[in-house]
Short mmCIF file of C-alpha atoms and ligand atoms in Angstrom, two decimals:
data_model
loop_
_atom_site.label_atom_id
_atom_site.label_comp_id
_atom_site.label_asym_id
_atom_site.label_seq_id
_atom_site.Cartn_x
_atom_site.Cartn_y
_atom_site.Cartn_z
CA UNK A 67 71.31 22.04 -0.15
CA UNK A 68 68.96 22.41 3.47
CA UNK A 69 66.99 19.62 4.54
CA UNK A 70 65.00 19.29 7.83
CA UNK A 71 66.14 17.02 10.48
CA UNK A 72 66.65 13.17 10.07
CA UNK A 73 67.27 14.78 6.50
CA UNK A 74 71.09 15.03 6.79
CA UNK A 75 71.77 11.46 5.81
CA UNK A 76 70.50 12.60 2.54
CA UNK A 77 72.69 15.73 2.08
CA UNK A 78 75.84 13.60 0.49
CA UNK A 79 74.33 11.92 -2.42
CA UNK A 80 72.50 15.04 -3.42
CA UNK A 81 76.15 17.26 -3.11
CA UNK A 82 77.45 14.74 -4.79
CA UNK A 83 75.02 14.80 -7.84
CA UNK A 84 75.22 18.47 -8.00
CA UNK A 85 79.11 18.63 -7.85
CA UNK A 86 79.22 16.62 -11.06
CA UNK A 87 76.34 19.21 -12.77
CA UNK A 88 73.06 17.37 -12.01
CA UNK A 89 70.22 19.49 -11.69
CA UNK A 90 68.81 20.51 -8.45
CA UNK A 91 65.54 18.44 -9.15
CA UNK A 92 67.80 15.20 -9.36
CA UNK A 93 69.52 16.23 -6.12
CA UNK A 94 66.50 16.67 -4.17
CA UNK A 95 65.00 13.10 -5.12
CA UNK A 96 68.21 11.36 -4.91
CA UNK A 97 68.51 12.80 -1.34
CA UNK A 98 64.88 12.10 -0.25
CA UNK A 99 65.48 8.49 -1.83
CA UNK A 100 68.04 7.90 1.37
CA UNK A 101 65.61 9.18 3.79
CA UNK A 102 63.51 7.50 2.61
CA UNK A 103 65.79 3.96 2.86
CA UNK A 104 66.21 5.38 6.72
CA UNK A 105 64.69 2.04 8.49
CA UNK A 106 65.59 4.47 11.72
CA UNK A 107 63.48 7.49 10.44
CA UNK A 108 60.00 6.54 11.42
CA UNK A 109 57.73 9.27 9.73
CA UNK A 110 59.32 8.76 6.87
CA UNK A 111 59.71 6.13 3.55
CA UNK A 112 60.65 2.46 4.87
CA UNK A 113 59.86 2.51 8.47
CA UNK A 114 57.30 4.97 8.60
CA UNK A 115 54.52 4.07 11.37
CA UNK A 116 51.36 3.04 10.32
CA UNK A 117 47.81 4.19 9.92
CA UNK A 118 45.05 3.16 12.02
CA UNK A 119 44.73 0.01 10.59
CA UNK A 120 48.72 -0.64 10.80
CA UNK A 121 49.08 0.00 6.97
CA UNK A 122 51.97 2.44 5.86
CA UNK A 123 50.52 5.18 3.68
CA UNK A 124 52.56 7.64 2.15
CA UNK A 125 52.90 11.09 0.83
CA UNK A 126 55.45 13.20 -1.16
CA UNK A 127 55.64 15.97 -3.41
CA UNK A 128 58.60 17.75 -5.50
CA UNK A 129 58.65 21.02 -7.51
CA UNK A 130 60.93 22.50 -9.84
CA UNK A 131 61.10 26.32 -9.48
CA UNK A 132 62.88 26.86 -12.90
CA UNK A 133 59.07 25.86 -14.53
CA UNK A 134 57.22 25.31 -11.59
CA UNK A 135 55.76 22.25 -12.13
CA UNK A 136 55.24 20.08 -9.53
CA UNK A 137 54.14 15.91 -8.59
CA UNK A 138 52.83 14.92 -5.84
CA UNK A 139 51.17 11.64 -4.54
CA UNK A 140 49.68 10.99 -1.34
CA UNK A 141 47.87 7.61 0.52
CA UNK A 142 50.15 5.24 -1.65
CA UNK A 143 51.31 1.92 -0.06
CA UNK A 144 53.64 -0.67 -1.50
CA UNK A 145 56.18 1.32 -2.82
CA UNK A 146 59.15 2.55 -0.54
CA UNK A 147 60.09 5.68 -3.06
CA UNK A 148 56.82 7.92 -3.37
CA UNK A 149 59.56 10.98 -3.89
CA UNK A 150 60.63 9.10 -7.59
CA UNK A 151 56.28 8.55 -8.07
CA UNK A 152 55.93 12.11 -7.40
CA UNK A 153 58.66 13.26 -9.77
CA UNK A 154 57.59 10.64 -12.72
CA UNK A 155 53.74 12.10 -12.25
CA UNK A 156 55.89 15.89 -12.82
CA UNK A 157 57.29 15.03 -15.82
CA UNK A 158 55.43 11.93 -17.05
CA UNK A 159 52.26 13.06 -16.83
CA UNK A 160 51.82 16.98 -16.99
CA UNK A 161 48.38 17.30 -17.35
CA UNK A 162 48.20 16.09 -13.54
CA UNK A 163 49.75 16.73 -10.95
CA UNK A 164 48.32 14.64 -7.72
CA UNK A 165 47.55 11.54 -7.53
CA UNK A 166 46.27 9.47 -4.79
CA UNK A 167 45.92 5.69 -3.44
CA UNK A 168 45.23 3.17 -5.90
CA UNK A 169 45.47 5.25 -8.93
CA UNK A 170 49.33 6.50 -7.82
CA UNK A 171 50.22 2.92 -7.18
CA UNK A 172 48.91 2.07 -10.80
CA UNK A 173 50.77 4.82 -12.07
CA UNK A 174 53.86 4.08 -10.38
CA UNK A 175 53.73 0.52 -11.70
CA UNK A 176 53.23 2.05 -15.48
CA UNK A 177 56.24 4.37 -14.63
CA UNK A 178 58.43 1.06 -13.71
CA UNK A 179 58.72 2.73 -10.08
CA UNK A 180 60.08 -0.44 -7.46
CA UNK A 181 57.67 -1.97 -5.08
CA UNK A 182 58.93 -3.15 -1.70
CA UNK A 183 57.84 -3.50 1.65
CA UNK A 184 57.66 -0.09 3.89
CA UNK A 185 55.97 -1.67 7.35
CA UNK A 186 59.15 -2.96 9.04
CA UNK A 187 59.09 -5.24 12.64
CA UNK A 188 59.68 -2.32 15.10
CA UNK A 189 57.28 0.18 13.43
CA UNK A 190 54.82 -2.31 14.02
CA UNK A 191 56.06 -2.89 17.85
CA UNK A 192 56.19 1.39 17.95
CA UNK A 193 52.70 1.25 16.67
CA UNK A 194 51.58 -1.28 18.79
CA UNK A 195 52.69 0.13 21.63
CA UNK A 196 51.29 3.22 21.68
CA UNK A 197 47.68 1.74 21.45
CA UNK A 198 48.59 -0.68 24.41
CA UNK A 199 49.84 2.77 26.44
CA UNK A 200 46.10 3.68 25.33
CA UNK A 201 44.64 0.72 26.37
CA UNK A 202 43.39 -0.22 23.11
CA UNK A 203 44.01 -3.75 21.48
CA UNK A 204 45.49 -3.57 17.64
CA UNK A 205 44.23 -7.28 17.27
CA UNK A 206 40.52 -5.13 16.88
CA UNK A 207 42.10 -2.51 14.12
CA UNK A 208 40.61 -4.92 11.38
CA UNK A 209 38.32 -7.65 12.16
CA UNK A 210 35.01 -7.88 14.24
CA UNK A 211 32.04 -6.05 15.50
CA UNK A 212 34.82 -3.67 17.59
CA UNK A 213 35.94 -2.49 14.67
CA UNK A 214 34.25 0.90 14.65
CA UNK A 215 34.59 1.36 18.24
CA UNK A 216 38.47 0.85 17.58
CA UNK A 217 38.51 3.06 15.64
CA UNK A 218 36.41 6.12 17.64
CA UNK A 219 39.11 4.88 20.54
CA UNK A 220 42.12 5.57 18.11
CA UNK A 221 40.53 9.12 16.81
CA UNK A 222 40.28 10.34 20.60
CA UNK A 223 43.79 9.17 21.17
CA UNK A 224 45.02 11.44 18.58
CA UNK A 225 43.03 14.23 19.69
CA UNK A 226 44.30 13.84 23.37
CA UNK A 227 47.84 13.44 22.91
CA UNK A 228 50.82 15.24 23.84
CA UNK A 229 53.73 15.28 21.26
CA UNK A 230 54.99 12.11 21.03
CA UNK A 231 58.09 11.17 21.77
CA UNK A 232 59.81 11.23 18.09
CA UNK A 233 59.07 14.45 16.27
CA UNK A 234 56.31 14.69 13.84
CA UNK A 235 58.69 14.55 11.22
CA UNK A 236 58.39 14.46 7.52
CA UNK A 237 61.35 15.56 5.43
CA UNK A 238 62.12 18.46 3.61
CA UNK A 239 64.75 18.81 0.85
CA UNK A 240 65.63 22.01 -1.02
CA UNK A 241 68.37 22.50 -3.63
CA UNK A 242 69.87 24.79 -5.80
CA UNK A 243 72.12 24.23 -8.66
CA UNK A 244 75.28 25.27 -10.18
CA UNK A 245 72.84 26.62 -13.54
CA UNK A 246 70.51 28.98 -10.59
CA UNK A 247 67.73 26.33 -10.32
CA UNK A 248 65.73 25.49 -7.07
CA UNK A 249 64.21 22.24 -6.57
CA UNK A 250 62.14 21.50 -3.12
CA UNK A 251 61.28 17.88 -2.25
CA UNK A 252 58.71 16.56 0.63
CA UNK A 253 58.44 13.23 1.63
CA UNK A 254 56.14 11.36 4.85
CA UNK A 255 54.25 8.76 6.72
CA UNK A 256 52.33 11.16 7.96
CA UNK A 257 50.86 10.81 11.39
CA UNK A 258 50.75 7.49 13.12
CA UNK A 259 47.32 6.19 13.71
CA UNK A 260 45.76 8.80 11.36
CA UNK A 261 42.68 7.70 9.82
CA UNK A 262 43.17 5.73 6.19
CA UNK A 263 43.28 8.01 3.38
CA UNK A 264 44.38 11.55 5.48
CA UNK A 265 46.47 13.41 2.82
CA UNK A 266 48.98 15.54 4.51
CA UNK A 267 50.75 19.02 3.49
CA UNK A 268 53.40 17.02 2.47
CA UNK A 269 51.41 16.62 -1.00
CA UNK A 270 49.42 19.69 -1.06
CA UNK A 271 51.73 22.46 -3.38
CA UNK A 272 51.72 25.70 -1.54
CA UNK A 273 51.11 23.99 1.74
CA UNK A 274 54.15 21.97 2.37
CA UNK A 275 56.11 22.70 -0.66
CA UNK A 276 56.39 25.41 -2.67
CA UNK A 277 59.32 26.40 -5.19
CA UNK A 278 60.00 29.40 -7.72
CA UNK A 279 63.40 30.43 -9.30
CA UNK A 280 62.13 33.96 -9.15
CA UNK A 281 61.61 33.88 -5.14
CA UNK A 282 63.11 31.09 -3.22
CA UNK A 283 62.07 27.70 -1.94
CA UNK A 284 59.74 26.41 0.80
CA UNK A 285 58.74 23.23 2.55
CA UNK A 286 57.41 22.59 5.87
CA UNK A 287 57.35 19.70 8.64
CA UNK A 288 54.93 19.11 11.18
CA UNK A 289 50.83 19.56 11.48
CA UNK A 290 50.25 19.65 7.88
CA UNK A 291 46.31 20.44 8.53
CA UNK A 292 47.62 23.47 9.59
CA UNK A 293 49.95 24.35 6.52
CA UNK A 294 46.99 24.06 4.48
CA UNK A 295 44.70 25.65 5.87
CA UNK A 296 47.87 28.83 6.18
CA UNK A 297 49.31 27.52 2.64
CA UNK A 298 52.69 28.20 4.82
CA UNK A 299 55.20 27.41 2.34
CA UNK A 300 53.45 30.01 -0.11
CA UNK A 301 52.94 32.36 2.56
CA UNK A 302 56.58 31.82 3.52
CA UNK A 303 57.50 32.62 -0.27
CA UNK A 304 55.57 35.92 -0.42
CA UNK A 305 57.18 37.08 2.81
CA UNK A 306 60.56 36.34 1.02
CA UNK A 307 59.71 38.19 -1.72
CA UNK A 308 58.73 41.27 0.37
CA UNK A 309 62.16 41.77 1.57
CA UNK A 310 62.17 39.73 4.40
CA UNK A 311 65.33 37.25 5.33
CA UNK A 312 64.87 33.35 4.77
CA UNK A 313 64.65 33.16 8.64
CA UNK A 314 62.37 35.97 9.10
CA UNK A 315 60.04 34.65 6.12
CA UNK A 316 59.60 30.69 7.44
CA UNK A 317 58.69 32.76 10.98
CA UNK A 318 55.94 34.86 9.24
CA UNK A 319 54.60 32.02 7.94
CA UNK A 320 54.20 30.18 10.90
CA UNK A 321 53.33 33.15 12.96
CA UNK A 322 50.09 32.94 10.53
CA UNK A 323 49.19 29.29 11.61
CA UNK A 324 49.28 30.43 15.24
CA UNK A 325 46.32 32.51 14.98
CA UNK A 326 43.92 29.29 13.79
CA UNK A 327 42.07 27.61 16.02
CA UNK A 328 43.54 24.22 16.12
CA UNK A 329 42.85 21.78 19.32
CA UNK A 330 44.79 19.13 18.17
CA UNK A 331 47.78 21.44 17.98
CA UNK A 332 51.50 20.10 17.55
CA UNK A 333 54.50 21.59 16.13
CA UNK A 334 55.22 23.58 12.88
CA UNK A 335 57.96 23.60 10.79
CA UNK A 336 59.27 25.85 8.00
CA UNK A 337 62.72 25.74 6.08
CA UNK A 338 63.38 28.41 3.29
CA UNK A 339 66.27 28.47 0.53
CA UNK A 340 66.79 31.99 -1.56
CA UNK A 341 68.05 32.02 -5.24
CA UNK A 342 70.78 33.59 -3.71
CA UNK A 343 71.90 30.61 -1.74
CA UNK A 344 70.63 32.47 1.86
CA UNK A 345 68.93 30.19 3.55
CA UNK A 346 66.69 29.79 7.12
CA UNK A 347 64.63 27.88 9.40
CA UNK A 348 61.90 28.55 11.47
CA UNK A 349 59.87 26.31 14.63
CA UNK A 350 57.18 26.62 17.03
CA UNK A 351 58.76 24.57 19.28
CA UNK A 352 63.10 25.34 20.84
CA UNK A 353 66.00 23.35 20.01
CA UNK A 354 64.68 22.70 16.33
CA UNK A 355 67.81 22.49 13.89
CA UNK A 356 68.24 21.78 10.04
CA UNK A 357 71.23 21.25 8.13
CA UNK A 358 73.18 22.65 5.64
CA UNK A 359 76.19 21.31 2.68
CA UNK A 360 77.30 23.13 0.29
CA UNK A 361 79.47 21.79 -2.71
CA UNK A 362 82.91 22.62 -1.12
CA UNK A 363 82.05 20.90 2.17
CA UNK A 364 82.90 17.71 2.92
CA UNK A 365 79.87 17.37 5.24
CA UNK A 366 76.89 18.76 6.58
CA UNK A 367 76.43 21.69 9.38
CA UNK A 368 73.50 21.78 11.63
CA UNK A 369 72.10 25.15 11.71
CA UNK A 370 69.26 26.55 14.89
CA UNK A 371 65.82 27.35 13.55
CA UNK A 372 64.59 30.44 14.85
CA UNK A 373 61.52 29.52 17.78
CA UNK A 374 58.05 31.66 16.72
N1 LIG B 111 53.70 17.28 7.63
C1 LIG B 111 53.35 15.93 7.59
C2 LIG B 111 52.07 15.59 8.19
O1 LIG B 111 51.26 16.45 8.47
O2 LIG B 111 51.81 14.42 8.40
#
């Protein structure tokens, strides 16, 4: 198994699972599941930083490359595990595949899915914060005549800052099993602040996730608007399948994002796994990592991603 950073904590329950013969799509969404749980991880599950109105939307996706099929949900609030809605609309509810807000939560509930809170006390301080550093007051996210003016004053915050602190990060999960099957899960917050109802990558197939027996997996972290408007994990994919190596691949596809015109520009992320077991990473910005475990190790190895 490879998962992106933050996804290490992960790695264990999904080796586990596949070390007793589970299948790689099990291993994936037991491993996003702890991520998930991560109170600390704060673009992802539980603890995931809020929208512009402080509400904690979020998106996942999974896809099994054995039939590729694929779930995904995106904008859902209430339930802590959108990686288990995402894999219950896969193979609950085949004649869809994406399903967003209100109608995901509905389904979820159908599907016997937990609720639980995801907006914990220091996401809400994190969030809070960063308007303050903006000089913009939270109390106005909801109530009042300000309201649209917070809101204009939230939208040009986004589009002037830097990177922030944390990294952008989502998490990425890709597995392959003892029977030759890949599995590829995604699961985010997406970006603080972002306006209500933003779907990111995470959800889109072919943008953030992408998975086929006959060619590899893909999944990306980062600024999903630009893996869909590249498709990177797909692009990623057909560079695999032209020869090139797992590293090589994720770096094609992000070399193809580079050339969009994007002023609101962060950092890109792409991780690939090959049926083979190769696997590779790719950044646009140094130092990025992602880790690696394997059924006869007893934990996981961080691994460089190569810097595009
Ligand atoms: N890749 C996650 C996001 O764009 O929010």
């Amino acid at each position: 198994m490879i998962a992106s950073e933050r996804g290490e904590v992960g790695l264990a329950a999904g080796v586990d699972l596949l070390r007793a013969g589970a299948s790689a799509m099990d291993a994936v969404e037991a491993a996003v599941r702890v991520v998930e749980s991560n109170e600390a991880d704060h673009y992802v599950g539980v603890g995931g930083l809020p929208n512009l109105l402080g509400e904690v939307e979020l998106d996942a996706s999974i896809m099994d490359g054995a039939t590729r099929r694929a779930g995904a949900v995106a904008a859902v609030s209430g339930f802590p595990h959108p990686i288990s809605i995402a894999r219950a609309v896969c193979e609950r509810l085949p004649q869809h595949l994406l399903l967003v807000g209100a109608g995901a939560e509905r389904f979820a509930d159908e599907a016997g899915i937990e609720r639980g809170p995801t907006l914990t006390d220091e996401a809400v301080q994190m969030w809070r914060r960063g308007l303050s550093a903006a000089g913009i007051d939270a109390a106005e996210a909801r109530h009042g005549p300000g309201e649209r003016a917070y809101r204009e004053r939230v939208l040009e915050r986004l589009a002037s800052m830097p990177v922030p602190g944390g990294p952008w990060d989502t998490v990425n999960v890709l597995a392959l099993d003892a029977a030759g099957n890949l599995a590829v899960g995604v699961s985010t917050s997406g970006y603080p602040w972002k306006y209500p109802g933003r779907v990111s990558d995470s959800a889109i197939i072919g943008a953030g996730n992408y998975c086929d027996n006959a060619v590899g997996g893909a999944a990306c972290t980062g600024r999903g608007e630009l893996a869909i408007r590249g498709t990177t994990a797909r692009s990623v994919l057909h560079a695999l399948a032209a020869g090139a190596s797992p590293e090589d691949a994720c770096a094609a596809g992000l070399a193809e994002t580079l050339e969009l015109p994007d002023d609101f520009r962060s950092p890109l992320q792409a991780l690939c796994l090959a049926p083979d077991g190769r696997h590779g990473g790719a950044s646009t910005i140094a130092g990025a990592s992602y880790a690696v475990m394997t059924a006869d190790d007893e934990t996981f190895e961080v691994r460089k991603r190569r810097q595009v």
